[in-house]
CSV table of C-alpha atoms in Angstrom, one decimal:
chain,number,residue,atom,x,y,z
A,1,MET,CA,-12.4,7.5,-5.4
A,2,SER,CA,-12.5,6.8,-1.7
A,3,THR,CA,-9.3,5.1,0.0
A,4,PHE,CA,-11.8,2.0,0.4
A,5,ASP,CA,-12.3,1.7,-3.5
A,6,GLN,CA,-8.5,2.5,-4.4
A,7,VAL,CA,-7.5,-0.5,-2.0
A,8,ALA,CA,-10.0,-3.0,-3.1
A,9,ASN,CA,-9.3,-2.0,-6.7
A,10,ILE,CA,-5.5,-2.7,-5.9
A,11,ILE,CA,-6.4,-5.9,-4.0
A,12,ALA,CA,-8.9,-7.2,-7.1
A,13,GLU,CA,-6.2,-6.5,-9.3
A,14,THR,CA,-3.2,-7.8,-7.9
A,15,CYS,CA,-4.6,-11.0,-6.3
A,16,ASP,CA,-7.4,-11.6,-9.1
A,17,ILE,CA,-10.0,-11.6,-6.3
A,18,PRO,CA,-13.8,-10.5,-7.4
A,19,ARG,CA,-14.2,-6.8,-6.7
A,20,ASP,CA,-17.8,-7.3,-5.3
A,21,THR,CA,-16.4,-10.0,-2.9
A,22,ILE,CA,-14.2,-7.0,-1.2
A,23,THR,CA,-15.7,-5.1,1.5
A,24,PRO,CA,-14.8,-2.8,4.3
A,25,GLU,CA,-15.3,-5.6,6.6
A,26,SER,CA,-13.2,-8.0,4.5
A,27,HIS,CA,-10.1,-9.3,6.7
A,28,ALA,CA,-7.2,-9.2,3.8
A,29,ILE,CA,-5.9,-12.7,5.6
A,30,ASP,CA,-8.7,-14.6,6.9
A,31,ASP,CA,-11.5,-13.6,4.5
A,32,LEU,CA,-9.6,-12.8,1.3
A,33,GLY,CA,-7.1,-15.3,1.8
A,34,ILE,CA,-3.8,-13.1,1.0
A,35,ASP,CA,-0.9,-14.2,2.3
A,36,SER,CA,2.2,-12.4,3.5
A,37,LEU,CA,4.0,-12.8,0.0
A,38,ASP,CA,0.7,-11.6,-2.1
A,39,PHE,CA,0.5,-8.7,0.5
A,40,LEU,CA,3.7,-7.4,-0.4
A,41,ASP,CA,2.4,-6.9,-3.9
A,42,ILE,CA,-0.6,-4.9,-2.5
A,43,ALA,CA,1.4,-2.7,-0.2
A,44,PHE,CA,3.7,-1.7,-3.3
A,45,ALA,CA,0.8,-0.8,-5.1
A,46,ILE,CA,-0.7,0.9,-2.0
A,47,ASP,CA,2.8,2.8,-1.4
A,48,LYS,CA,3.0,3.9,-5.1
A,49,ALA,CA,-0.8,5.0,-5.3
A,50,PHE,CA,-0.7,7.2,-1.9
A,51,GLY,CA,2.7,8.0,-1.8
A,52,ILE,CA,3.5,6.5,1.5
A,53,LYS,CA,5.4,3.4,3.1
A,54,LEU,CA,3.1,1.0,5.1
A,55,PRO,CA,4.9,0.3,8.1
A,56,LEU,CA,4.6,-3.6,7.6
A,57,GLU,CA,7.5,-4.5,9.8
A,58,LYS,CA,6.4,-2.3,12.8
A,59,TRP,CA,2.9,-3.9,12.5
A,60,THR,CA,3.9,-7.3,12.1
A,61,GLN,CA,6.3,-7.0,15.3
A,62,GLU,CA,3.2,-5.4,17.1
A,63,VAL,CA,1.1,-8.3,16.2
A,64,ASN,CA,3.8,-10.8,16.8
A,65,ASP,CA,4.6,-9.2,20.4
A,66,GLY,CA,0.6,-9.2,21.3
A,67,LYS,CA,0.4,-5.6,21.3
A,68,ALA,CA,-2.1,-5.5,18.4
A,69,THR,CA,-4.2,-7.7,16.5
A,70,THR,CA,-4.1,-8.6,12.8
A,71,GLU,CA,-7.9,-6.8,12.4
A,72,GLN,CA,-6.4,-3.6,13.6
A,73,TYR,CA,-4.1,-3.6,10.1
A,74,PHE,CA,-5.8,-6.2,8.0
A,75,VAL,CA,-9.5,-5.6,8.2
A,76,LEU,CA,-9.8,-3.3,5.3
A,77,SER,CA,-11.8,-0.3,6.8
A,78,ASN,CA,-8.8,-0.3,9.5
A,79,LEU,CA,-6.2,-0.7,6.9
A,80,CYS,CA,-7.8,2.3,5.0
A,81,ALA,CA,-7.7,4.5,8.1
A,82,ARG,CA,-4.1,3.7,8.8
A,83,ILE,CA,-3.5,4.6,4.9
A,84,ASP,CA,-5.5,8.0,5.6
A,85,GLU,CA,-3.3,8.7,8.8
A,86,LEU,CA,-0.2,8.1,7.0
A,87,VAL,CA,-1.3,10.3,4.0
A,88,ALA,CA,-2.1,12.8,6.4
A,89,ALA,CA,1.3,12.6,8.3
A,90,LYS,CA,3.2,13.1,4.9
A,91,GLY,CA,1.1,16.3,4.3
A,92,ALA,CA,1.6,17.9,7.8
B,1,MET,CA,31.3,-17.6,-11.4
B,2,ARG,CA,31.6,-20.5,-9.0
B,3,LEU,CA,28.5,-22.6,-9.9
B,4,GLU,CA,29.5,-25.4,-7.6
B,5,TYR,CA,29.0,-23.0,-4.6
B,6,PHE,CA,26.4,-20.9,-6.3
B,7,GLN,CA,28.3,-17.9,-6.5
B,8,LEU,CA,27.1,-16.3,-9.7
B,9,ILE,CA,28.6,-12.9,-9.6
B,10,ASP,CA,32.5,-12.4,-9.7
B,11,ARG,CA,33.1,-8.6,-9.3
B,12,ILE,CA,31.0,-5.6,-8.2
B,13,VAL,CA,32.1,-3.3,-11.0
B,14,ASP,CA,30.0,-0.2,-10.1
B,15,LEU,CA,27.7,0.5,-6.8
B,16,ASP,CA,25.9,3.8,-6.6
B,17,ILE,CA,24.4,4.3,-3.2
B,18,GLY,CA,22.4,7.6,-4.1
B,19,ALA,CA,21.2,6.4,-7.7
B,20,ARG,CA,20.3,2.9,-6.0
B,21,THR,CA,22.1,1.0,-8.9
B,22,ILE,CA,24.7,-1.9,-9.4
B,23,LYS,CA,26.7,-3.1,-12.0
B,24,VAL,CA,28.7,-6.4,-11.5
B,25,GLU,CA,30.3,-8.8,-13.8
B,26,ALA,CA,30.6,-12.7,-13.9
B,27,THR,CA,32.1,-15.1,-16.5
B,28,VAL,CA,30.0,-18.5,-17.1
B,29,PRO,CA,32.5,-21.3,-17.1
B,30,THR,CA,33.6,-23.0,-19.8
B,31,SER,CA,32.7,-26.3,-18.4
B,32,SER,CA,30.6,-27.6,-15.5
B,33,THR,CA,28.6,-30.9,-15.1
B,34,ILE,CA,25.4,-28.6,-15.5
B,35,PHE,CA,26.1,-28.0,-19.3
B,36,GLU,CA,26.4,-31.8,-19.4
B,37,GLY,CA,22.7,-32.0,-19.0
B,38,HIS,CA,21.7,-28.4,-20.2
B,39,PHE,CA,22.0,-29.6,-22.8
B,40,PRO,CA,24.2,-32.6,-24.5
B,41,GLY,CA,25.9,-31.2,-27.5
B,42,PHE,CA,24.1,-27.2,-26.7
B,43,PRO,CA,25.4,-26.2,-23.6
B,44,ILE,CA,23.6,-23.1,-22.4
B,45,MET,CA,23.2,-21.2,-19.3
B,46,PRO,CA,20.1,-22.1,-17.4
B,47,GLY,CA,17.3,-19.7,-17.0
B,48,VAL,CA,16.9,-20.0,-13.4
B,49,LEU,CA,20.6,-19.4,-13.0
B,50,LEU,CA,20.6,-16.3,-14.8
B,51,VAL,CA,17.6,-15.4,-12.4
B,52,GLU,CA,19.4,-16.4,-9.5
B,53,SER,CA,22.5,-14.1,-10.7
B,54,MET,CA,20.4,-11.0,-11.1
B,55,ALA,CA,18.8,-12.2,-7.7
B,56,GLN,CA,22.3,-12.1,-6.1
B,57,THR,CA,23.0,-8.9,-8.0
B,58,SER,CA,20.1,-7.3,-6.4
B,59,GLY,CA,21.0,-8.7,-3.1
B,60,TRP,CA,24.3,-6.9,-3.0
B,61,LEU,CA,22.8,-3.6,-3.7
B,62,LEU,CA,20.2,-4.1,-0.9
B,63,VAL,CA,23.1,-5.2,1.4
B,64,ALA,CA,24.8,-2.0,0.5
B,65,LEU,CA,21.8,0.1,0.9
B,66,ASN,CA,20.9,-1.6,4.3
B,67,ARG,CA,24.5,-1.0,5.4
B,68,PHE,CA,25.1,-4.8,6.1
B,69,GLU,CA,22.6,-4.7,8.7
B,70,ARG,CA,19.6,-7.0,6.5
B,71,MET,CA,20.0,-9.9,4.7
B,72,PRO,CA,17.8,-10.1,1.3
B,73,PHE,CA,16.0,-13.2,0.7
B,74,PHE,CA,14.7,-13.7,-3.0
B,75,ALA,CA,10.9,-13.7,-2.6
B,76,SER,CA,9.4,-13.3,-6.1
B,77,ILE,CA,9.8,-12.4,-9.6
B,78,LYS,CA,7.7,-11.1,-12.6
B,79,ASP,CA,8.0,-10.4,-16.1
B,80,ALA,CA,11.4,-12.6,-16.5
B,81,LYS,CA,12.3,-12.6,-20.0
B,82,PHE,CA,15.0,-14.6,-21.6
B,83,ARG,CA,16.0,-13.1,-25.0
B,84,GLN,CA,19.1,-14.9,-26.0
B,85,PHE,CA,21.2,-17.7,-24.7
B,86,VAL,CA,24.1,-17.2,-22.6
B,87,LYS,CA,26.8,-19.7,-23.4
B,88,PRO,CA,30.0,-21.1,-21.5
B,89,GLY,CA,32.9,-19.0,-21.5
B,90,GLU,CA,30.5,-15.6,-21.9
B,91,ARG,CA,31.3,-12.7,-19.9
B,92,ILE,CA,27.8,-11.2,-18.4
B,93,ASP,CA,27.1,-7.9,-16.9
B,94,VAL,CA,24.4,-7.8,-14.6
B,95,THR,CA,22.5,-4.5,-13.7
B,96,ALA,CA,19.9,-3.9,-10.9
B,97,ARG,CA,18.4,-0.7,-9.6
B,98,VAL,CA,15.9,-0.5,-6.6
B,99,VAL,CA,12.3,0.6,-8.0
B,100,HIS,CA,10.8,0.5,-4.4
B,101,GLU,CA,11.8,0.4,-1.1
B,102,GLY,CA,9.2,-0.8,1.1
B,103,SER,CA,9.0,-1.7,4.7
B,104,GLY,CA,10.8,-5.1,5.2
B,105,TYR,CA,11.2,-5.7,1.4
B,106,ALA,CA,12.4,-4.2,-1.9
B,107,MET,CA,11.8,-4.5,-5.5
B,108,THR,CA,14.4,-4.1,-8.1
B,109,GLN,CA,14.5,-4.3,-11.7
B,110,ALA,CA,17.7,-6.1,-13.3
B,111,SER,CA,19.0,-7.3,-16.5
B,112,ILE,CA,21.9,-9.2,-17.7
B,113,THR,CA,23.7,-8.3,-20.9
B,114,VAL,CA,26.6,-9.7,-23.0
B,115,GLY,CA,28.5,-7.2,-25.2
B,116,GLY,CA,26.1,-4.3,-24.5
B,117,LYS,CA,23.2,-6.5,-25.8
B,118,PRO,CA,20.1,-7.6,-23.6
B,119,ARG,CA,20.1,-11.4,-22.8
B,120,CYS,CA,17.6,-11.5,-19.9
B,121,SER,CA,15.5,-8.9,-17.6
B,122,ALA,CA,13.1,-9.4,-14.8
B,123,GLN,CA,11.5,-7.5,-11.8
B,124,LEU,CA,12.4,-8.8,-8.3
B,125,THR,CA,11.2,-8.6,-5.0
B,126,LEU,CA,13.5,-9.4,-2.0
B,127,ALA,CA,12.3,-9.7,1.8
B,128,LEU,CA,14.9,-8.0,3.9
B,129,VAL,CA,15.5,-9.5,7.3
B,130,ALA,CA,18.0,-9.5,10.1
B,131,PHE,CA,20.9,-11.8,9.6
B,132,PRO,CA,19.4,-15.1,10.9
B,133,ASN,CA,22.9,-15.9,12.4
B,134,ALA,CA,26.5,-14.8,12.8
B,135,GLU,CA,27.6,-17.5,10.7
B,136,LEU,CA,25.8,-16.2,7.5
B,137,ARG,CA,26.7,-12.7,8.2
B,138,SER,CA,30.6,-13.8,8.4
B,139,HIS,CA,30.0,-15.4,5.2
B,140,MET,CA,28.6,-12.7,3.7
B,141,GLU,CA,31.2,-10.5,4.8
B,142,GLU,CA,33.8,-13.2,3.4
B,143,LEU,CA,32.2,-13.1,0.0
B,144,ALA,CA,31.7,-9.2,-0.1
B,145,ARG,CA,35.6,-9.1,0.0
B,146,ARG,CA,35.8,-11.9,-2.4
B,147,ILE,CA,33.7,-9.9,-4.9
B,148,GLU,CA,35.1,-6.4,-4.2
B,149,PHE,CA,32.2,-4.7,-2.3
B,150,PRO,CA,33.3,-1.2,-2.0
B,151,GLN,CA,33.1,-0.8,1.6
B,152,HIS,CA,33.5,3.1,1.5
B,153,VAL,CA,29.8,2.8,0.7
B,154,LEU,CA,28.7,1.7,4.3
B,155,VAL,CA,30.0,5.2,5.4
B,156,GLN,CA,28.7,7.3,2.9
B,157,GLY,CA,25.7,9.3,4.1
């Protein structure tokens, strides 16, 4: 199963969002309506599933400081790319 | 337990940084205006206060794990179960263990027993943020002394 499919399944299950409405282009916040508290449950499930620790604090800080956009982290294709990077870094 | 100050635990009995567990105890007061309403003629500890005692217990564990550099705030709760009543005068033992440490949050599994028998349990999520001001940090440090927070854990590796 691809990273995207795993993440989409987690989001669908955690937030009760129809799976077929979740696409790689979906923005978790703007399109799927996931708030920061719900995202903690998603992060928990992703951390467990992939054996990583999503650096939410760092991402939030970067967005707040204007150094990154929410799209870079919360559009699902980008989120999955970050997850793949973290998984690769873990195995390095 | 000082219900009027929302201080729902009396003493930290055990705090194990390596195992990421904590055990505290508290005695429910024999009288309180709360029991006059909850319920007349049948006083029992409200479930929300049992939840709060589990949140505070989890919070002290996270304060220790974060070496007093983060303040935990209760964010969500799952699977709260209330199996038996907790009555005025009873001593409760509250335990919590960290089940996941995320970035800026942590999840704990907590439970309350009386005389070794389970009364309630829940999974809690607490957000971990910088202390919003010096006053709160100072208050927490004072509270830590009151509940016998083991200061030596802050210097353990």
